[in-house]
CSV table of C-alpha atoms in Angstrom, one decimal:
chain,number,residue,atom,x,y,z
A,1,GLY,CA,155.5,24.3,70.3
A,2,ILE,CA,151.8,23.0,70.3
A,3,ALA,CA,149.0,25.1,69.4
A,4,PRO,CA,146.7,25.9,72.0
A,5,ALA,CA,143.4,24.1,72.4
A,6,ASN,CA,141.4,27.2,71.5
A,7,LEU,CA,142.9,27.7,68.3
A,8,SER,CA,140.8,27.0,65.3
A,9,ASP,CA,142.0,26.3,61.8
A,10,ASN,CA,139.9,27.1,58.8
A,11,THR,CA,136.8,27.5,60.9
A,12,LEU,CA,134.4,30.5,60.9
A,13,ILE,CA,133.5,30.1,64.7
A,14,ALA,CA,136.5,29.8,66.6
A,15,THR,CA,136.6,27.7,69.9
A,16,GLY,CA,138.2,30.6,71.8
A,17,ARG,CA,135.2,32.5,70.6
A,18,PHE,CA,132.4,30.3,71.6
A,19,GLU,CA,133.9,30.2,75.2
A,20,ALA,CA,134.3,33.8,75.4
A,21,ALA,CA,130.4,33.9,74.8
A,22,CYS,CA,130.1,31.3,77.1
A,23,SER,CA,131.9,33.2,80.2
A,24,ARG,CA,131.2,36.9,79.6
A,25,GLN,CA,128.7,38.7,81.7
A,26,SER,CA,125.9,39.7,79.5
A,27,VAL,CA,125.0,43.1,78.6
A,28,SER,CA,121.6,44.7,77.1
A,29,ILE,CA,121.9,44.9,73.5
A,30,GLU,CA,118.6,45.8,71.2
A,31,PRO,CA,116.1,44.9,74.0
A,32,THR,CA,113.1,45.6,71.9
A,33,LYS,CA,114.4,43.0,69.1
A,34,ALA,CA,114.2,39.2,69.2
A,35,ARG,CA,115.4,36.4,66.9
A,36,ILE,CA,114.0,33.1,66.9
A,37,GLY,CA,115.8,30.1,65.0
A,38,ILE,CA,114.2,26.9,64.8
A,39,ASP,CA,115.8,23.5,63.4
A,40,VAL,CA,113.2,20.8,62.8
A,41,ALA,CA,114.0,17.1,63.8
A,42,ARG,CA,114.2,15.1,60.4
A,43,TYR,CA,114.4,11.4,61.4
A,44,GLY,CA,114.0,8.8,64.2
A,45,THR,CA,116.0,9.8,67.4
A,46,ASP,CA,116.7,13.3,65.9
A,47,ASN,CA,115.9,16.3,68.0
A,48,GLY,CA,114.7,19.7,66.9
A,49,THR,CA,115.7,22.8,68.6
A,50,ILE,CA,114.4,26.2,69.3
A,51,TYR,CA,117.0,29.0,70.0
A,52,VAL,CA,116.5,32.6,71.0
A,53,LYS,CA,118.7,35.7,70.8
A,54,HIS,CA,117.5,38.8,72.6
A,55,ASP,CA,118.9,41.4,74.6
A,56,GLY,CA,122.5,40.4,74.6
A,57,ARG,CA,121.8,36.4,75.3
A,58,ILE,CA,121.5,33.6,73.3
A,59,TRP,CA,119.9,30.4,74.7
A,60,ARG,CA,118.0,27.1,73.7
A,61,HIS,CA,114.5,27.5,74.4
A,62,LYS,CA,113.5,24.2,73.8
A,63,GLN,CA,114.4,20.8,72.4
A,64,ILE,CA,111.6,19.0,70.7
A,65,SER,CA,111.7,15.0,69.5
A,66,GLY,CA,109.9,14.2,66.3
A,67,GLN,CA,108.3,16.2,63.5
A,68,ASP,CA,105.2,17.3,65.1
A,69,THR,CA,105.1,20.9,63.8
A,70,ASN,CA,101.9,21.6,66.2
A,71,ALA,CA,104.5,21.1,69.0
A,72,TYR,CA,107.0,23.7,67.4
A,73,ARG,CA,104.2,26.2,67.0
A,74,ALA,CA,103.0,25.9,70.4
A,75,ALA,CA,106.4,26.3,71.7
A,76,ILE,CA,107.1,29.4,69.5
A,77,ILE,CA,103.7,31.2,70.8
A,78,GLU,CA,104.6,30.4,74.4
A,79,LEU,CA,108.0,31.9,74.0
A,80,CYS,CA,106.5,35.0,72.0
A,81,GLU,CA,104.2,35.7,74.7
A,82,ALA,CA,107.2,35.8,77.3
A,83,LEU,CA,108.9,38.1,74.7
A,84,GLN,CA,106.3,40.4,74.4
A,85,ALA,CA,106.1,40.7,78.2
A,86,GLN,CA,109.7,41.8,78.1
A,87,GLY,CA,108.9,44.5,75.8
A,88,VAL,CA,109.8,43.0,72.5
A,89,THR,CA,108.4,44.8,69.6
A,90,ASP,CA,110.4,43.6,66.7
A,91,LEU,CA,110.6,39.8,66.1
A,92,GLN,CA,111.9,37.7,63.4
A,93,ILE,CA,111.6,33.9,63.1
A,94,ARG,CA,113.9,31.7,61.0
A,95,VAL,CA,113.1,28.0,60.1
A,96,ASP,CA,115.5,25.4,58.5
A,97,GLY,CA,113.6,24.7,55.3
A,98,GLY,CA,115.4,21.3,54.9
A,99,GLY,CA,113.2,18.4,55.0
A,100,GLY,CA,110.1,20.2,54.1
A,101,TYR,CA,108.9,20.8,57.6
A,102,ALA,CA,109.2,24.7,57.7
A,103,SER,CA,106.1,25.3,55.9
A,104,GLY,CA,104.3,23.5,58.6
A,105,ILE,CA,105.3,26.0,61.3
A,106,ILE,CA,105.6,29.4,59.1
A,107,ASP,CA,102.4,29.1,56.8
A,108,PRO,CA,100.0,28.8,60.0
A,109,LEU,CA,101.9,31.6,61.7
A,110,ARG,CA,101.4,33.9,58.5
A,111,ILE,CA,97.6,33.6,58.9
A,112,ASP,CA,97.5,33.7,62.8
A,113,MET,CA,96.4,37.3,63.3
A,114,SER,CA,96.5,37.1,66.9
A,115,PHE,CA,100.4,36.1,66.7
A,116,HIS,CA,101.0,39.2,64.3
A,117,THR,CA,99.3,41.7,66.5
A,118,MET,CA,101.8,40.9,69.5
A,119,PHE,CA,104.6,42.8,67.7
A,120,LYS,CA,104.8,45.8,65.9
A,121,THR,CA,107.1,44.2,63.4
A,122,VAL,CA,107.1,40.4,62.6
A,123,ARG,CA,109.0,38.5,59.8
A,124,LEU,CA,109.0,34.9,58.9
A,125,HIS,CA,111.9,33.3,56.9
A,126,GLU,CA,112.1,29.9,55.6
A,127,VAL,CA,116.0,29.2,55.3
A,128,HIS,CA,117.3,26.8,52.8
A,129,ASN,CA,121.2,26.3,53.7
A,130,ASN,CA,122.2,25.8,50.1
A,131,GLY,CA,120.3,28.8,49.0
A,132,GLU,CA,122.1,32.2,47.6
A,133,ALA,CA,123.9,34.1,50.1
A,134,SER,CA,123.3,37.8,50.4
A,135,ASN,CA,127.0,38.5,50.1
A,136,LYS,CA,127.8,36.6,46.9
A,137,ALA,CA,131.3,38.0,46.9
A,138,ARG,CA,132.3,36.4,50.1
A,139,TYR,CA,130.1,33.3,50.7
A,140,ALA,CA,129.1,30.4,48.4
A,141,ASP,CA,125.9,29.6,50.1
A,142,LYS,CA,123.5,30.9,52.8
A,143,VAL,CA,124.9,28.6,55.4
A,144,THR,CA,128.5,29.6,55.3
A,145,GLU,CA,127.2,33.1,55.4
A,146,MET,CA,124.9,32.4,58.6
A,147,TYR,CA,128.0,30.6,60.3
A,148,ALA,CA,130.1,33.8,59.6
A,149,GLU,CA,127.4,35.9,60.9
A,150,ALA,CA,126.9,33.8,64.2
A,151,ALA,CA,130.8,34.4,64.7
A,152,GLU,CA,130.4,38.0,64.3
A,153,THR,CA,127.3,37.8,66.9
A,154,LEU,CA,129.2,35.8,69.4
A,155,ASN,CA,131.7,38.8,69.8
A,156,GLY,CA,129.1,40.8,71.9
A,157,TYR,CA,126.4,38.3,72.9
A,158,THR,CA,126.3,35.8,75.8
A,159,ILE,CA,125.5,32.2,75.5
A,160,VAL,CA,123.5,30.8,78.4
A,161,ASN,CA,123.5,27.3,79.6
A,162,PRO,CA,125.1,25.9,76.3
A,163,PRO,CA,124.0,22.6,75.4
A,164,PRO,CA,126.9,19.9,75.4
A,165,GLN,CA,126.6,19.4,71.8
A,166,LEU,CA,126.5,23.1,70.7
A,167,GLU,CA,130.1,23.8,70.8
A,168,GLN,CA,131.1,21.1,68.5
A,169,ASP,CA,128.2,22.0,66.1
A,170,LEU,CA,129.5,25.6,65.9
A,171,THR,CA,133.2,25.4,66.0
A,172,ASP,CA,134.2,22.0,64.4
A,173,ARG,CA,132.8,22.8,61.1
A,174,ARG,CA,135.6,23.9,58.7
A,175,TYR,CA,135.5,25.8,55.6
A,176,GLY,CA,137.6,26.0,52.3
A,177,PHE,CA,137.5,28.1,49.3
A,178,VAL,CA,135.5,27.5,46.0
A,179,ASN,CA,135.3,29.1,42.6
A,180,LYS,CA,131.6,30.4,42.1
A,181,SER,CA,131.0,32.0,38.9
A,182,GLY,CA,134.7,33.3,38.7
A,183,VAL,CA,134.7,34.6,42.1
A,184,THR,CA,136.6,33.0,45.1
A,185,VAL,CA,134.5,32.4,48.1
A,186,ARG,CA,134.1,30.6,51.5
A,187,LYS,CA,132.1,27.2,51.6
A,188,LEU,CA,131.6,25.3,54.8
A,189,GLU,CA,132.3,21.8,54.6
A,190,GLU,CA,129.4,19.2,54.2
A,191,LYS,CA,128.0,17.6,57.3
A,192,GLU,CA,128.7,14.1,55.8
A,193,LEU,CA,132.3,15.1,56.1
A,194,ILE,CA,132.3,16.1,59.5
A,195,LYS,CA,131.0,12.8,60.3
A,196,LYS,CA,133.9,10.9,58.4
A,197,ARG,CA,136.4,13.0,60.1
A,198,ASN,CA,134.9,12.3,63.7
A,199,ASP,CA,134.5,9.0,63.1
């Protein structure tokens, strides 16, 4: 027989799981907590994105063209004001550290007291995809661990108005197993391999 279209081999986020997250009715989950993830554009026609996870829903807040970190900070402050109005008291922001643009977003926010007083708890993270995973017994690096965490989150959260490219970005990246210091762990394939596979 032919495998169904929603079956994903060697991917941390299965197509079926993504589609279920897009179609389910959202339910309230930890309404006082919000998480913001930022991927800064790196070159030419590349677009950066700001995603939000809050109260059972995940959505893209904004797409930004170019590397102007001021534009990202302005969008973040606007978003945080809206989240504060919705009762958020615990905020975490993660910025992709690749390309060196994360510090232009995180450093000014660290010293902006008006921003910090908006929430009871604020944590800012510069994330390096090739950095060490928290669970070194299962994952080779931080990006593999983050994909696995995203897969678990999609079991309960609803993706609202997903952009066309999001499904492929999440479900098309395969993983394999590597030996790291004598421990067999999962590792996502490099983006260059995905591009070659899809050409």
